[in-house]
CSV table of C-alpha atoms in Angstrom, one decimal:
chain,number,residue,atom,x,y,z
C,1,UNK,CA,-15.7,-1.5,-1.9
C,2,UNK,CA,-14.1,1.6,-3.2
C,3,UNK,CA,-11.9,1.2,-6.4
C,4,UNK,CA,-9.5,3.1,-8.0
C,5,UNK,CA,-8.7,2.5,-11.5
C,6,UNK,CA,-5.1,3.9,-12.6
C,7,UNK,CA,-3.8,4.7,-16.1
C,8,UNK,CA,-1.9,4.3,-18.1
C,9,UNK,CA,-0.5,0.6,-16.6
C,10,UNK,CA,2.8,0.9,-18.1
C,11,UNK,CA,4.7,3.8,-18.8
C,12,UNK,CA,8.4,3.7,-21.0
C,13,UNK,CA,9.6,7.5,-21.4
C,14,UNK,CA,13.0,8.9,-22.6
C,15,UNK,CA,14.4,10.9,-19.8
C,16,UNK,CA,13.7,14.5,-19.8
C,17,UNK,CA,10.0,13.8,-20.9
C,18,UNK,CA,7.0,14.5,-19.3
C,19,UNK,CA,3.8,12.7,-18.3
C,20,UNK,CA,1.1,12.5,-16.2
C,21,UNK,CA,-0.6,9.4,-14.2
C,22,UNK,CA,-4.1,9.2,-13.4
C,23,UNK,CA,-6.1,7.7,-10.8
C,24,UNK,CA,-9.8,7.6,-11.2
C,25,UNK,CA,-13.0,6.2,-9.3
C,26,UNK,CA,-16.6,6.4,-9.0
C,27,UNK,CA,-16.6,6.9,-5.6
C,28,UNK,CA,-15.1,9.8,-3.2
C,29,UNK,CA,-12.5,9.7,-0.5
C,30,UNK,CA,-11.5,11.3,2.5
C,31,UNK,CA,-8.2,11.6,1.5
C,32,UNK,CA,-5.4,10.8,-1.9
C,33,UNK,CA,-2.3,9.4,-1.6
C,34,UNK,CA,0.6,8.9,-3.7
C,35,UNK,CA,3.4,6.0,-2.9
C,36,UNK,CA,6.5,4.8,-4.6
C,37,UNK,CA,7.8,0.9,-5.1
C,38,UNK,CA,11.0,-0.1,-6.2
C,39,UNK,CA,11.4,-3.9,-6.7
C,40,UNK,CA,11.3,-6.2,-3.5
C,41,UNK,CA,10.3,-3.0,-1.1
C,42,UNK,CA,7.7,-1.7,0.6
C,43,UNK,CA,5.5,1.5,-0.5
C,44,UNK,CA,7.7,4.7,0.0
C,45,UNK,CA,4.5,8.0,0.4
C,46,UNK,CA,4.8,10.5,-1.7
C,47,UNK,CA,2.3,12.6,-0.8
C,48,UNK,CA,-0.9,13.3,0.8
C,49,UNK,CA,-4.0,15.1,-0.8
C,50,UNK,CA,-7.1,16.1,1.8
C,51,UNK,CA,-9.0,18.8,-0.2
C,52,UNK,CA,-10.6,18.7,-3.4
C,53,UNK,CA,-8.7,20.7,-5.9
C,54,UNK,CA,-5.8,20.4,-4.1
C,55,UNK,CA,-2.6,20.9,-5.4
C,56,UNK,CA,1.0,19.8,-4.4
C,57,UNK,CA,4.3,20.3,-5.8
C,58,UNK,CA,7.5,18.4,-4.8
C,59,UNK,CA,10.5,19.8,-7.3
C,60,UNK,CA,9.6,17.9,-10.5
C,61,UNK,CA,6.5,16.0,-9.2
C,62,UNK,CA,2.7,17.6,-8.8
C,63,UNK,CA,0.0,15.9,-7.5
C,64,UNK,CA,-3.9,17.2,-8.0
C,65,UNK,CA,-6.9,16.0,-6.1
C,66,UNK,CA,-10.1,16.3,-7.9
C,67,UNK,CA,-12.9,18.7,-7.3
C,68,UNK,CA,-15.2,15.9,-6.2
C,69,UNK,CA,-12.6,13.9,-4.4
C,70,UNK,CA,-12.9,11.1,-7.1
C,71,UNK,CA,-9.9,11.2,-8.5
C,72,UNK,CA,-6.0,12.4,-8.8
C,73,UNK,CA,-3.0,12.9,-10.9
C,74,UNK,CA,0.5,13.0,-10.6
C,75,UNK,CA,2.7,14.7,-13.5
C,76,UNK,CA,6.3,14.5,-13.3
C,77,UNK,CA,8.3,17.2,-15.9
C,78,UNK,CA,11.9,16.1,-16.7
C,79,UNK,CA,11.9,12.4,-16.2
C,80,UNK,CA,15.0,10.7,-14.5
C,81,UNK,CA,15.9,7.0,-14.5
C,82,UNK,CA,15.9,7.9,-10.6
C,83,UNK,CA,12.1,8.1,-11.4
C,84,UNK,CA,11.1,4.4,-12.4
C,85,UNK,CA,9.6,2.6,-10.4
C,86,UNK,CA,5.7,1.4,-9.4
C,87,UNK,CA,3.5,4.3,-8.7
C,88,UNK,CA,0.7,3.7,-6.4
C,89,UNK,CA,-2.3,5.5,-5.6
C,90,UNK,CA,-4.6,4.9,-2.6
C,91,UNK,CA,-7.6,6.8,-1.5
C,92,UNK,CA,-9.0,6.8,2.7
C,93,UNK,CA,-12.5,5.4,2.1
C,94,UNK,CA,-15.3,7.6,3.6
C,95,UNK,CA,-16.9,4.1,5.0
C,96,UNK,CA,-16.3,3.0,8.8
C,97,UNK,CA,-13.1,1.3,9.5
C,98,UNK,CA,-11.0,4.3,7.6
C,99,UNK,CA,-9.7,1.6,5.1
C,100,UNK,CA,-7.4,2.4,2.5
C,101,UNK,CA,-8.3,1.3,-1.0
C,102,UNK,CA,-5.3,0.7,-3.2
C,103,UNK,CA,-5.2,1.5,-7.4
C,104,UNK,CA,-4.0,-1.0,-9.6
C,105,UNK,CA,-0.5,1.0,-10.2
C,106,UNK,CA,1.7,2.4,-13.3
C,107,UNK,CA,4.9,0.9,-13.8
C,108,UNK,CA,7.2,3.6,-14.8
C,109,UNK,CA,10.6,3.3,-17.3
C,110,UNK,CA,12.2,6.6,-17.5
C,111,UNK,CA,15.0,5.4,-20.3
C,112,UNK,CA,18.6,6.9,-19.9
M,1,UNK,CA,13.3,4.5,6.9
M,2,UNK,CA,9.1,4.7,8.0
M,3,UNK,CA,9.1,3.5,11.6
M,4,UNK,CA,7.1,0.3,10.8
M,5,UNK,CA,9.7,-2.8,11.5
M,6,UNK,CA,8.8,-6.7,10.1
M,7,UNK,CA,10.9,-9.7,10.6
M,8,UNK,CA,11.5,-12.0,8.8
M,9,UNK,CA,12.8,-9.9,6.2
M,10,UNK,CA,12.5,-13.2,4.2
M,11,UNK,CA,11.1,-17.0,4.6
M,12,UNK,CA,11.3,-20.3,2.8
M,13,UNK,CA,9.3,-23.0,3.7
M,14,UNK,CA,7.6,-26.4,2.3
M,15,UNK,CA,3.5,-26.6,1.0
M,16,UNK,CA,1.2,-27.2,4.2
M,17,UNK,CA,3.3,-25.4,6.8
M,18,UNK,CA,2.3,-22.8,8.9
M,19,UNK,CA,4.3,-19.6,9.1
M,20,UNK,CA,4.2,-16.1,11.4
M,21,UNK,CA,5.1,-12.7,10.1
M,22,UNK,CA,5.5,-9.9,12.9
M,23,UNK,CA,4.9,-6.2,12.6
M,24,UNK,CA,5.5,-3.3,14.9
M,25,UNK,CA,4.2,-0.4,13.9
M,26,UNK,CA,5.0,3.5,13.8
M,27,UNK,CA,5.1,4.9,17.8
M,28,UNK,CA,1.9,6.1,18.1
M,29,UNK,CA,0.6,4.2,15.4
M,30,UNK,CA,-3.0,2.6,16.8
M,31,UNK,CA,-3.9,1.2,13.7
M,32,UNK,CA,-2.3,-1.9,11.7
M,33,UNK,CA,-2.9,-2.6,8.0
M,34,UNK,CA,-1.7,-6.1,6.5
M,35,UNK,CA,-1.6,-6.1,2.4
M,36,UNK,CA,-0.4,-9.1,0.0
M,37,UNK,CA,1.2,-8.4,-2.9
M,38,UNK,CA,1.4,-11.4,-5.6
M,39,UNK,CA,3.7,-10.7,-8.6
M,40,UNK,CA,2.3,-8.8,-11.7
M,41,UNK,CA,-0.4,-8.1,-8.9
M,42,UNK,CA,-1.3,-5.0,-6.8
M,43,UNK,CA,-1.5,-4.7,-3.2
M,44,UNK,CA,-4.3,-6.7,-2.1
M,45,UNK,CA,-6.3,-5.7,1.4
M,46,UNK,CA,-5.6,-8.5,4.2
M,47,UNK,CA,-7.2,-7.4,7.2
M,48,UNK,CA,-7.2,-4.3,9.5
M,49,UNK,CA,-6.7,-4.0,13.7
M,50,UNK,CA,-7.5,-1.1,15.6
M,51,UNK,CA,-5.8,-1.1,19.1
M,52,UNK,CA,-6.4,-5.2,19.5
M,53,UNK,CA,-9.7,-5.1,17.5
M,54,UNK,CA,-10.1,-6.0,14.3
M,55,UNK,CA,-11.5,-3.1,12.1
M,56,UNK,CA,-11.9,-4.3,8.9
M,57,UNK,CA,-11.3,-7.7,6.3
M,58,UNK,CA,-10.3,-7.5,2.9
M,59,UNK,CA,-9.6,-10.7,0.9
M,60,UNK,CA,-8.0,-12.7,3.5
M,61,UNK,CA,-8.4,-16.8,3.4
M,62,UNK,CA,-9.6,-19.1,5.6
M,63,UNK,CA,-6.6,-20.1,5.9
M,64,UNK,CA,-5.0,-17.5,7.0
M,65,UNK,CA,-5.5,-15.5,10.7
M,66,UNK,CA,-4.1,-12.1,12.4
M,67,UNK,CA,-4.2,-10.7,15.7
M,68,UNK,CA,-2.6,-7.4,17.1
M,69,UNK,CA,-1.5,-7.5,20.6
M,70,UNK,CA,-1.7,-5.3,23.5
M,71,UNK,CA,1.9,-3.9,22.6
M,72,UNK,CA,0.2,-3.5,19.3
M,73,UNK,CA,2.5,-5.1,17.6
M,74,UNK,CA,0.5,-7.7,15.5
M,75,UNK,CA,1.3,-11.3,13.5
M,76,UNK,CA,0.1,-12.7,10.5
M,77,UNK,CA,-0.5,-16.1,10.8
M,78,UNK,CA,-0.6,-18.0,7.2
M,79,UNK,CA,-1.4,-21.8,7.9
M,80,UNK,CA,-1.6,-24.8,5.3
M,81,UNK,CA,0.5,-23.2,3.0
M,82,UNK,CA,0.1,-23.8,-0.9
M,83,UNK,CA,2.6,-22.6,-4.0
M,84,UNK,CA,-0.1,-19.8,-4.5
M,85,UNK,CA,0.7,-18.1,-1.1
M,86,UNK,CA,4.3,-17.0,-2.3
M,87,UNK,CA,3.8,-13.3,-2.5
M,88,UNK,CA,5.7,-10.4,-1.1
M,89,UNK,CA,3.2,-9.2,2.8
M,90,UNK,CA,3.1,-5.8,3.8
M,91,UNK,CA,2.9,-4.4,7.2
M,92,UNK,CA,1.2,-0.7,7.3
M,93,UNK,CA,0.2,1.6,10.5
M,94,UNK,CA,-1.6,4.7,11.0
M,95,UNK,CA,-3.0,7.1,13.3
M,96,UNK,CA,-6.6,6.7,14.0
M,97,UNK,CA,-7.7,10.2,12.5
M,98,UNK,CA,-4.0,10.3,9.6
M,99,UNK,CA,-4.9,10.3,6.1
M,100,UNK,CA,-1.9,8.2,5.6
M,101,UNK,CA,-0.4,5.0,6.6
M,102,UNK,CA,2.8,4.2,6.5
M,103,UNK,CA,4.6,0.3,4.8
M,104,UNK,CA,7.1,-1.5,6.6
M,105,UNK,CA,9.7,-3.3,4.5
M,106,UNK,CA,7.5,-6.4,3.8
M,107,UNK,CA,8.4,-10.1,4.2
M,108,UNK,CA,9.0,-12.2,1.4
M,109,UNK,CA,7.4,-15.2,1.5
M,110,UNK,CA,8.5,-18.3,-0.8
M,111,UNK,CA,6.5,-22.2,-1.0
M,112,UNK,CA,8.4,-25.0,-2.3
């Protein structure tokens, strides 16, 4: 088992703040991903990180992938309510099967 | 709007029945993924099928089965129910090879 440990848990910001979300593990992956869940609804990807070092920008979001492939951030600048929700990070295991291995999530308040 | 379809959308049933979720996954998509997701609680790994085989088992009970068909659209089969089995079940498919898989819109399952 691969796991990914995610920080902070919870997450109540002011809107037009920044922060950052980390996901970290002992072990490497193939692959990063980044998904976001509203209430009652399935995991909406973000983004997909394959190389280590790797960094992505979507407007006000940026993703990193780690050197080693151990571990990932996301940093969003200028917080909306539009933001809040669960984030999610899940790395592609480098065992057989190609079985994803899901973090334990932030749950994120961006306050009007 | 992912491509992976589920039905029922939602289900309420009685402690010891026996229930069916259905999945279809992404066109193209070889690979199905199912995930529970309890509240307060992250996604947790069911079980994995690779074009009719299964690939890979996570924390699925006993009680609980999956098969994915040769249209490889695939059921979750939850039998004996208990009150602990009320939990949001997620659908997922990928390619083979894809870094990424992709969430239906989950099934909400209630025990009375």
């Amino acid at each position: 088992t691969q796991l990914l440990e995610q920080s902070p848990q919870f997450l109540s910001i002011q809107e037009g703040e920044n922060l950052t979300v980390y996901c970290n593990s002992s072990s490497v992956f193939s692959s990063l991903q980044w998904y976001r869940q509203e209430p009652g609804e399935g995991p909406v990807l973000l983004v997909t990180v394959v190389t280590g070092g790797e960094v992505k920008k979507l407007k006000r979001l940026t993703f990193q992938f780690g050197d080693a492939r151990k571990d990932s951030s996301l940093h969003i600048t200028a917080a909306q309510p539009g933001d809040t929700g669960l984030y999610l990070c899940a790395g592609k295991g480098t065992d057989t099967g190609n079985q994803f291995y899901f973090g334990t999530g932030t749950s994120l308040t961006v306050i009007p | 709007d992912s491509g992976v379809t589920q039905t029922p959308k939602h289900l309420i049933t009685a402690t010891g029945q026996r229930v069916t979720l259905r999945c279809s996954p992404r066109s193209g998509d070889l690979s199905v993924y199912w995930y529970q997701q309890s509240l307060d609680q992250g996604l947790q790994f069911l079980i994995q099928y690779y074009n009719g085989e299964e690939r890979a088992k996570g924390n699925i009970l006993e009680r609980f089965s999956a098969q994915q068909f040769p249209d490889l659209h695939s059921e979750l089969n939850l039998s004996s129910l208990e009150l602990g089995d009320s939990a949001l079940y997620f659908c997922a498919s990928s390619d083979e090879w894809a870094d990424t898989q992709y969430f239906g819109p989950g099934t909400r399952l209630t025990v009375l």
